[in-house]
Structures are given as C-alpha cells and as structure tokens.
mmCIF file with all atom_site columns, C-alpha atoms and ligand atoms in Angstrom:
data_model
loop_
_atom_site.group_PDB
_atom_site.id
_atom_site.type_symbol
_atom_site.label_atom_id
_atom_site.label_alt_id
_atom_site.label_comp_id
_atom_site.label_asym_id
_atom_site.label_entity_id
_atom_site.label_seq_id
_atom_site.pdbx_PDB_ins_code
_atom_site.Cartn_x
_atom_site.Cartn_y
_atom_site.Cartn_z
_atom_site.occupancy
_atom_site.B_iso_or_equiv
_atom_site.pdbx_formal_charge
_atom_site.auth_seq_id
_atom_site.auth_comp_id
_atom_site.auth_asym_id
_atom_site.auth_atom_id
_atom_site.pdbx_PDB_model_num
ATOM   1   C  CA  . MET A 1 1   ? -18.355 13.722  -7.141  1.00 51.00 ? 744  MET A CA  1
ATOM   2   C  CA  . SER A 1 2   ? -20.467 10.646  -6.422  1.00 67.00 ? 745  SER A CA  1
ATOM   3   C  CA  . GLU A 1 3   ? -19.673 9.266   -9.868  1.00 72.00 ? 746  GLU A CA  1
ATOM   4   C  CA  . LEU A 1 4   ? -15.992 9.632   -9.114  1.00 68.00 ? 747  LEU A CA  1
ATOM   5   C  CA  . ARG A 1 5   ? -16.547 7.966   -5.783  1.00 77.00 ? 748  ARG A CA  1
ATOM   6   C  CA  . GLU A 1 6   ? -18.199 5.051   -7.492  1.00 80.00 ? 749  GLU A CA  1
ATOM   7   C  CA  . LEU A 1 7   ? -15.238 4.705   -9.805  1.00 79.00 ? 750  LEU A CA  1
ATOM   8   C  CA  . TYR A 1 8   ? -12.881 4.671   -6.830  1.00 84.00 ? 751  TYR A CA  1
ATOM   9   C  CA  . GLN A 1 9   ? -15.036 2.103   -5.140  1.00 88.00 ? 752  GLN A CA  1
ATOM   10  C  CA  . GLU A 1 10  ? -14.877 -0.029  -8.269  1.00 91.00 ? 753  GLU A CA  1
ATOM   11  C  CA  . ILE A 1 11  ? -11.079 0.092   -8.454  1.00 92.00 ? 754  ILE A CA  1
ATOM   12  C  CA  . ILE A 1 12  ? -10.790 -0.919  -4.806  1.00 93.00 ? 755  ILE A CA  1
ATOM   13  C  CA  . LEU A 1 13  ? -13.235 -3.789  -5.193  1.00 94.00 ? 756  LEU A CA  1
ATOM   14  C  CA  . GLU A 1 14  ? -11.543 -4.970  -8.373  1.00 96.00 ? 757  GLU A CA  1
ATOM   15  C  CA  . HIS A 1 15  ? -8.092  -5.033  -6.750  1.00 96.00 ? 758  HIS A CA  1
ATOM   16  C  CA  . ASN A 1 16  ? -9.546  -6.742  -3.708  1.00 95.00 ? 759  ASN A CA  1
ATOM   17  C  CA  . LYS A 1 17  ? -11.035 -9.455  -5.879  1.00 96.00 ? 760  LYS A CA  1
ATOM   18  C  CA  . THR A 1 18  ? -8.059  -9.842  -8.207  1.00 97.00 ? 761  THR A CA  1
ATOM   19  C  CA  . PRO A 1 19  ? -5.017  -8.535  -6.346  1.00 97.00 ? 762  PRO A CA  1
ATOM   20  C  CA  . ARG A 1 20  ? -1.841  -7.959  -8.351  1.00 97.00 ? 763  ARG A CA  1
ATOM   21  C  CA  . ASN A 1 21  ? 1.395   -9.636  -7.262  1.00 98.00 ? 764  ASN A CA  1
ATOM   22  C  CA  . PHE A 1 22  ? -0.439  -11.863 -4.812  1.00 98.00 ? 765  PHE A CA  1
ATOM   23  C  CA  . GLY A 1 23  ? 1.426   -14.898 -3.475  1.00 98.00 ? 766  GLY A CA  1
ATOM   24  C  CA  . LYS A 1 24  ? 5.038   -15.620 -2.691  1.00 96.00 ? 767  LYS A CA  1
ATOM   25  C  CA  . ILE A 1 25  ? 7.869   -14.933 -5.103  1.00 96.00 ? 768  ILE A CA  1
ATOM   26  C  CA  . GLU A 1 26  ? 10.546  -17.630 -5.193  1.00 94.00 ? 769  GLU A CA  1
ATOM   27  C  CA  . THR A 1 27  ? 13.370  -15.098 -5.412  1.00 95.00 ? 770  THR A CA  1
ATOM   28  C  CA  . ALA A 1 28  ? 12.385  -13.136 -2.288  1.00 96.00 ? 771  ALA A CA  1
ATOM   29  C  CA  . ASN A 1 29  ? 15.309  -12.136 -0.077  1.00 95.00 ? 772  ASN A CA  1
ATOM   30  C  CA  . ARG A 1 30  ? 13.276  -9.953  2.293   1.00 95.00 ? 773  ARG A CA  1
ATOM   31  C  CA  . THR A 1 31  ? 10.026  -10.847 3.960   1.00 95.00 ? 774  THR A CA  1
ATOM   32  C  CA  . GLN A 1 32  ? 8.149   -8.800  6.478   1.00 96.00 ? 775  GLN A CA  1
ATOM   33  C  CA  . GLU A 1 33  ? 4.934   -9.339  8.386   1.00 97.00 ? 776  GLU A CA  1
ATOM   34  C  CA  . GLY A 1 34  ? 2.437   -6.549  8.961   1.00 97.00 ? 777  GLY A CA  1
ATOM   35  C  CA  . TYR A 1 35  ? -0.589  -6.480  11.196  1.00 97.00 ? 778  TYR A CA  1
ATOM   36  C  CA  . ASN A 1 36  ? -3.324  -3.953  11.802  1.00 97.00 ? 779  ASN A CA  1
ATOM   37  C  CA  . PRO A 1 37  ? -5.120  -5.090  14.973  1.00 96.00 ? 780  PRO A CA  1
ATOM   38  C  CA  . LEU A 1 38  ? -7.762  -2.363  14.668  1.00 94.00 ? 781  LEU A CA  1
ATOM   39  C  CA  . CYS A 1 39  ? -9.203  -3.988  11.582  1.00 96.00 ? 782  CYS A CA  1
ATOM   40  C  CA  . GLY A 1 40  ? -7.627  -7.444  11.574  1.00 97.00 ? 783  GLY A CA  1
ATOM   41  C  CA  . ASP A 1 41  ? -5.590  -6.894  8.404   1.00 98.00 ? 784  ASP A CA  1
ATOM   42  C  CA  . HIS A 1 42  ? -2.663  -9.297  8.357   1.00 98.00 ? 785  HIS A CA  1
ATOM   43  C  CA  . LEU A 1 43  ? -0.213  -9.628  5.514   1.00 97.00 ? 786  LEU A CA  1
ATOM   44  C  CA  . HIS A 1 44  ? 3.291   -10.557 4.480   1.00 98.00 ? 787  HIS A CA  1
ATOM   45  C  CA  . VAL A 1 45  ? 5.266   -8.545  1.948   1.00 98.00 ? 788  VAL A CA  1
ATOM   46  C  CA  . HIS A 1 46  ? 7.991   -10.370 0.010   1.00 97.00 ? 789  HIS A CA  1
ATOM   47  C  CA  . LEU A 1 47  ? 10.692  -8.503  -1.850  1.00 97.00 ? 790  LEU A CA  1
ATOM   48  C  CA  . HIS A 1 48  ? 13.604  -9.299  -4.032  1.00 97.00 ? 791  HIS A CA  1
ATOM   49  C  CA  . VAL A 1 49  ? 15.985  -6.434  -3.439  1.00 95.00 ? 792  VAL A CA  1
ATOM   50  C  CA  . ASN A 1 50  ? 19.102  -6.289  -5.577  1.00 94.00 ? 793  ASN A CA  1
ATOM   51  C  CA  . GLY A 1 51  ? 21.477  -3.515  -4.555  1.00 92.00 ? 794  GLY A CA  1
ATOM   52  C  CA  . ASP A 1 52  ? 19.267  -0.449  -4.292  1.00 93.00 ? 795  ASP A CA  1
ATOM   53  C  CA  . GLN A 1 53  ? 16.665  -1.797  -6.691  1.00 95.00 ? 796  GLN A CA  1
ATOM   54  C  CA  . ILE A 1 54  ? 13.376  -3.514  -5.923  1.00 97.00 ? 797  ILE A CA  1
ATOM   55  C  CA  . GLU A 1 55  ? 13.516  -6.225  -8.566  1.00 97.00 ? 798  GLU A CA  1
ATOM   56  C  CA  . ASP A 1 56  ? 10.324  -7.943  -7.533  1.00 98.00 ? 799  ASP A CA  1
ATOM   57  C  CA  . ILE A 1 57  ? 7.631   -7.710  -4.882  1.00 98.00 ? 800  ILE A CA  1
ATOM   58  C  CA  . SER A 1 58  ? 4.567   -9.629  -3.829  1.00 98.00 ? 801  SER A CA  1
ATOM   59  C  CA  . PHE A 1 59  ? 2.241   -9.899  -0.889  1.00 98.00 ? 802  PHE A CA  1
ATOM   60  C  CA  . GLU A 1 60  ? -0.057  -12.438 0.700   1.00 98.00 ? 803  GLU A CA  1
ATOM   61  C  CA  . GLY A 1 61  ? -2.469  -12.447 3.574   1.00 97.00 ? 804  GLY A CA  1
ATOM   62  C  CA  . SER A 1 62  ? -5.963  -11.413 4.399   1.00 96.00 ? 805  SER A CA  1
ATOM   63  C  CA  . GLY A 1 63  ? -7.668  -8.202  5.316   1.00 96.00 ? 806  GLY A CA  1
ATOM   64  C  CA  . CYS A 1 64  ? -10.341 -5.738  4.363   1.00 96.00 ? 807  CYS A CA  1
ATOM   65  C  CA  . ALA A 1 65  ? -10.834 -4.539  0.787   1.00 95.00 ? 808  ALA A CA  1
ATOM   66  C  CA  . ILE A 1 66  ? -8.910  -1.324  1.417   1.00 95.00 ? 809  ILE A CA  1
ATOM   67  C  CA  . SER A 1 67  ? -5.832  -3.044  2.837   1.00 97.00 ? 810  SER A CA  1
ATOM   68  C  CA  . LYS A 1 68  ? -5.731  -5.583  0.016   1.00 97.00 ? 811  LYS A CA  1
ATOM   69  C  CA  . ALA A 1 69  ? -6.362  -3.081  -2.756  1.00 97.00 ? 812  ALA A CA  1
ATOM   70  C  CA  . SER A 1 70  ? -3.705  -0.802  -1.297  1.00 97.00 ? 813  SER A CA  1
ATOM   71  C  CA  . ALA A 1 71  ? -1.179  -3.657  -1.137  1.00 98.00 ? 814  ALA A CA  1
ATOM   72  C  CA  . SER A 1 72  ? -2.059  -4.619  -4.695  1.00 98.00 ? 815  SER A CA  1
ATOM   73  C  CA  . LEU A 1 73  ? -1.585  -1.094  -6.044  1.00 97.00 ? 816  LEU A CA  1
ATOM   74  C  CA  . MET A 1 74  ? 1.538   -0.561  -3.936  1.00 97.00 ? 817  MET A CA  1
ATOM   75  C  CA  . THR A 1 75  ? 3.264   -3.661  -5.309  1.00 98.00 ? 818  THR A CA  1
ATOM   76  C  CA  . ALA A 1 76  ? 2.340   -2.668  -8.861  1.00 97.00 ? 819  ALA A CA  1
ATOM   77  C  CA  . ALA A 1 77  ? 3.687   0.852   -8.312  1.00 96.00 ? 820  ALA A CA  1
ATOM   78  C  CA  . ILE A 1 78  ? 7.081   0.001   -6.855  1.00 96.00 ? 821  ILE A CA  1
ATOM   79  C  CA  . LYS A 1 79  ? 8.045   -3.160  -8.703  1.00 97.00 ? 822  LYS A CA  1
ATOM   80  C  CA  . GLY A 1 80  ? 11.274  -2.433  -10.544 1.00 97.00 ? 823  GLY A CA  1
ATOM   81  C  CA  . VAL A 1 81  ? 11.952  0.960   -8.980  1.00 97.00 ? 824  VAL A CA  1
ATOM   82  C  CA  . PRO A 1 82  ? 14.883  2.006   -6.777  1.00 97.00 ? 825  PRO A CA  1
ATOM   83  C  CA  . VAL A 1 83  ? 14.344  1.588   -3.023  1.00 96.00 ? 826  VAL A CA  1
ATOM   84  C  CA  . ALA A 1 84  ? 14.745  5.345   -2.488  1.00 96.00 ? 827  ALA A CA  1
ATOM   85  C  CA  . GLU A 1 85  ? 11.978  6.054   -4.992  1.00 96.00 ? 828  GLU A CA  1
ATOM   86  C  CA  . ALA A 1 86  ? 9.651   3.540   -3.321  1.00 97.00 ? 829  ALA A CA  1
ATOM   87  C  CA  . LEU A 1 87  ? 10.232  5.179   0.066   1.00 97.00 ? 830  LEU A CA  1
ATOM   88  C  CA  . GLU A 1 88  ? 9.642   8.604   -1.440  1.00 96.00 ? 831  GLU A CA  1
ATOM   89  C  CA  . LEU A 1 89  ? 6.376   7.398   -2.936  1.00 96.00 ? 832  LEU A CA  1
ATOM   90  C  CA  . PHE A 1 90  ? 5.347   6.125   0.489   1.00 97.00 ? 833  PHE A CA  1
ATOM   91  C  CA  . GLU A 1 91  ? 5.981   9.597   1.907   1.00 96.00 ? 834  GLU A CA  1
ATOM   92  C  CA  . HIS A 1 92  ? 3.654   11.099  -0.717  1.00 95.00 ? 835  HIS A CA  1
ATOM   93  C  CA  . PHE A 1 93  ? 1.064   8.413   -0.134  1.00 96.00 ? 836  PHE A CA  1
ATOM   94  C  CA  . HIS A 1 94  ? 1.198   8.859   3.627   1.00 96.00 ? 837  HIS A CA  1
ATOM   95  C  CA  . GLN A 1 95  ? 0.887   12.624  3.332   1.00 95.00 ? 838  GLN A CA  1
ATOM   96  C  CA  . MET A 1 96  ? -2.082  12.228  1.021   1.00 95.00 ? 839  MET A CA  1
ATOM   97  C  CA  . VAL A 1 97  ? -4.098  9.900   3.253   1.00 95.00 ? 840  VAL A CA  1
ATOM   98  C  CA  . THR A 1 98  ? -3.427  11.952  6.383   1.00 95.00 ? 841  THR A CA  1
ATOM   99  C  CA  . ALA A 1 99  ? -3.990  15.385  4.798   1.00 94.00 ? 842  ALA A CA  1
ATOM   100 C  CA  . GLU A 1 100 ? -6.975  17.634  5.426   1.00 93.00 ? 843  GLU A CA  1
ATOM   101 C  CA  . ILE A 1 101 ? -10.068 16.446  3.590   1.00 89.00 ? 844  ILE A CA  1
ATOM   102 C  CA  . ASP A 1 102 ? -10.161 19.395  1.178   1.00 90.00 ? 845  ASP A CA  1
ATOM   103 C  CA  . GLU A 1 103 ? -6.464  19.358  0.293   1.00 91.00 ? 846  GLU A CA  1
ATOM   104 C  CA  . PRO A 1 104 ? -5.831  18.705  -3.417  1.00 90.00 ? 847  PRO A CA  1
ATOM   105 C  CA  . VAL A 1 105 ? -4.372  15.335  -4.388  1.00 88.00 ? 848  VAL A CA  1
ATOM   106 C  CA  . ASP A 1 106 ? -1.213  15.083  -6.480  1.00 81.00 ? 849  ASP A CA  1
ATOM   107 C  CA  . ASP A 1 107 ? -2.582  12.348  -8.713  1.00 81.00 ? 850  ASP A CA  1
ATOM   108 C  CA  . GLU A 1 108 ? 0.112   12.885  -11.302 1.00 85.00 ? 851  GLU A CA  1
ATOM   109 C  CA  . ARG A 1 109 ? 2.585   11.500  -8.840  1.00 85.00 ? 852  ARG A CA  1
ATOM   110 C  CA  . LEU A 1 110 ? 0.371   8.924   -7.184  1.00 90.00 ? 853  LEU A CA  1
ATOM   111 C  CA  . GLY A 1 111 ? -1.595  7.699   -10.192 1.00 89.00 ? 854  GLY A CA  1
ATOM   112 C  CA  . LYS A 1 112 ? -4.359  5.260   -9.299  1.00 89.00 ? 855  LYS A CA  1
ATOM   113 C  CA  . MET A 1 113 ? -3.299  5.342   -5.667  1.00 92.00 ? 856  MET A CA  1
ATOM   114 C  CA  . ALA A 1 114 ? -4.914  8.762   -5.463  1.00 91.00 ? 857  ALA A CA  1
ATOM   115 C  CA  . ILE A 1 115 ? -8.203  6.913   -4.919  1.00 90.00 ? 858  ILE A CA  1
ATOM   116 C  CA  . PHE A 1 116 ? -7.140  6.309   -1.322  1.00 93.00 ? 859  PHE A CA  1
ATOM   117 C  CA  . ALA A 1 117 ? -7.511  10.011  -0.564  1.00 91.00 ? 860  ALA A CA  1
ATOM   118 C  CA  . GLY A 1 118 ? -11.072 8.959   0.325   1.00 88.00 ? 861  GLY A CA  1
ATOM   119 C  CA  . VAL A 1 119 ? -9.833  7.395   3.580   1.00 91.00 ? 862  VAL A CA  1
ATOM   120 C  CA  . ARG A 1 120 ? -9.106  10.886  4.954   1.00 91.00 ? 863  ARG A CA  1
ATOM   121 C  CA  . GLU A 1 121 ? -12.737 10.944  5.954   1.00 88.00 ? 864  GLU A CA  1
ATOM   122 C  CA  . PHE A 1 122 ? -12.323 7.697   7.880   1.00 88.00 ? 865  PHE A CA  1
ATOM   123 C  CA  . PRO A 1 123 ? -9.280  7.916   10.187  1.00 87.00 ? 866  PRO A CA  1
ATOM   124 C  CA  . MET A 1 124 ? -9.659  4.246   11.175  1.00 88.00 ? 867  MET A CA  1
ATOM   125 C  CA  . ARG A 1 125 ? -9.131  3.319   7.551   1.00 93.00 ? 868  ARG A CA  1
ATOM   126 C  CA  . VAL A 1 126 ? -5.841  5.180   7.203   1.00 95.00 ? 869  VAL A CA  1
ATOM   127 C  CA  . LYS A 1 127 ? -4.103  2.249   8.873   1.00 96.00 ? 870  LYS A CA  1
ATOM   128 C  CA  . CYS A 1 128 ? -5.697  -0.180  6.438   1.00 96.00 ? 871  CYS A CA  1
ATOM   129 C  CA  . ALA A 1 129 ? -4.455  1.885   3.500   1.00 96.00 ? 872  ALA A CA  1
ATOM   130 C  CA  . THR A 1 130 ? -0.909  2.289   4.828   1.00 97.00 ? 873  THR A CA  1
ATOM   131 C  CA  . LEU A 1 131 ? -0.284  -1.177  6.304   1.00 98.00 ? 874  LEU A CA  1
ATOM   132 C  CA  . ALA A 1 132 ? 1.325   -2.672  3.189   1.00 98.00 ? 875  ALA A CA  1
ATOM   133 C  CA  . TRP A 1 133 ? 3.476   0.432   2.804   1.00 98.00 ? 876  TRP A CA  1
ATOM   134 C  CA  . HIS A 1 134 ? 4.735   0.352   6.391   1.00 97.00 ? 877  HIS A CA  1
ATOM   135 C  CA  . THR A 1 135 ? 5.466   -3.344  5.965   1.00 97.00 ? 878  THR A CA  1
ATOM   136 C  CA  . MET A 1 136 ? 7.367   -2.763  2.719   1.00 97.00 ? 879  MET A CA  1
ATOM   137 C  CA  . LYS A 1 137 ? 9.388   -0.004  4.362   1.00 96.00 ? 880  LYS A CA  1
ATOM   138 C  CA  . ALA A 1 138 ? 10.368  -2.244  7.277   1.00 95.00 ? 881  ALA A CA  1
ATOM   139 C  CA  . ALA A 1 139 ? 11.312  -4.995  4.820   1.00 95.00 ? 882  ALA A CA  1
ATOM   140 C  CA  . VAL A 1 140 ? 13.680  -2.855  2.752   1.00 93.00 ? 883  VAL A CA  1
ATOM   141 C  CA  . GLN A 1 141 ? 15.178  -1.501  5.959   1.00 89.00 ? 884  GLN A CA  1
ATOM   142 C  CA  . ASP A 1 142 ? 15.590  -5.097  7.090   1.00 72.00 ? 885  ASP A CA  1
ATOM   143 C  CA  . GLY A 1 143 ? 13.292  -4.927  10.097  1.00 64.00 ? 886  GLY A CA  1
ATOM   144 C  CA  . GLN A 1 144 ? 13.031  -8.125  12.120  1.00 65.00 ? 887  GLN A CA  1
ATOM   145 C  CA  . ASP A 1 145 ? 9.961   -7.520  14.239  1.00 73.00 ? 888  ASP A CA  1
ATOM   146 C  CA  . PRO A 1 146 ? 6.524   -7.748  12.693  1.00 78.00 ? 889  PRO A CA  1
ATOM   147 C  CA  . VAL A 1 147 ? 5.038   -4.358  11.867  1.00 84.00 ? 890  VAL A CA  1
ATOM   148 C  CA  . SER A 1 148 ? 1.987   -3.384  13.840  1.00 85.00 ? 891  SER A CA  1
ATOM   149 C  CA  . THR A 1 149 ? 0.024   -0.238  13.151  1.00 81.00 ? 892  THR A CA  1
ATOM   150 C  CA  . GLU A 1 150 ? -0.563  0.087   16.891  1.00 74.00 ? 893  GLU A CA  1
HETATM 151 ZN ZN1 . LIG B 2 .   ? -8.573  -2.904  7.156   1.00 92.96 ? 1576 LIG B ZN1 1
#
C-alpha cells in the first residue's frame, strides 16, 4: 500500500509542477472563478463550450499541490467531451472523494483521478480536490458569482 501511495504522491507532485492545460485559452467563451478559503486555493477555469460539447478547457491560478493537480487532471479528462459527460464524471469524482475510507474505487471510470481517493482520510483536503470541478460546473451552467467552497 505504501508503494502505491508513493506513486500517487508522485503523480500529484508531477501535475503540480507541470500542470496540463495551464493558462488562458484564446477561444474561451466561459470563465469562472473558484476559491477555497480554507486552504487559499484560488483559480479560474476557462472553457470553450460549443453546443453541448466542451471543445477546450484550461485553468490558471494558485493553490496547494492537490488543488492544482486535480485541476490539471480534470482539464485533461474532460477536454473534448460532452458537457453532460463532464458533469457525470464530476458526480463520480465527488462520490469517490467523499466515500467511506474503505469503499472500493471505480478506477476504470476515473482513471488517474482515482489517486484522489486518498483525500478521504483528510476531509479538509476534499475541498482542494473538488474546487476545480465545482468551478467547471458553475462555468458550464453559466454561473456569474465566483464559486466558494464555503
Ligand atoms: Zn488546497
């Protein structure tokens, strides 16, 4: 188990150091701000939504390693997928990070994002892991107010 944990740790640190889809896309037609006051994570998610399809997505901002790695993996996972599928994936992700510690993880569905199951042990960190997702959801639903996890 500790070896697996180390691998998870490595993926998080790697995505924190070299986040995917980081910056602002020129074609963005939705932008949403998200803030997690508990930890100080603060980011913007930019999307190019075309019909019911997420054509492109990026994020920028600053925060802890978990929030950045989660945003990085989230953008990689939902780029090019239908909005409904992205929201469904968020439901799975949210269920996973808030489940009981010993509940099995559906890593077939969640892929690399299954590494965030580790935050179950640290309730404070759940908000770090879900911030980018909540922000994305508000963006595709055209929310105006910044998202706060509080
Ligand atoms: Zn955080």
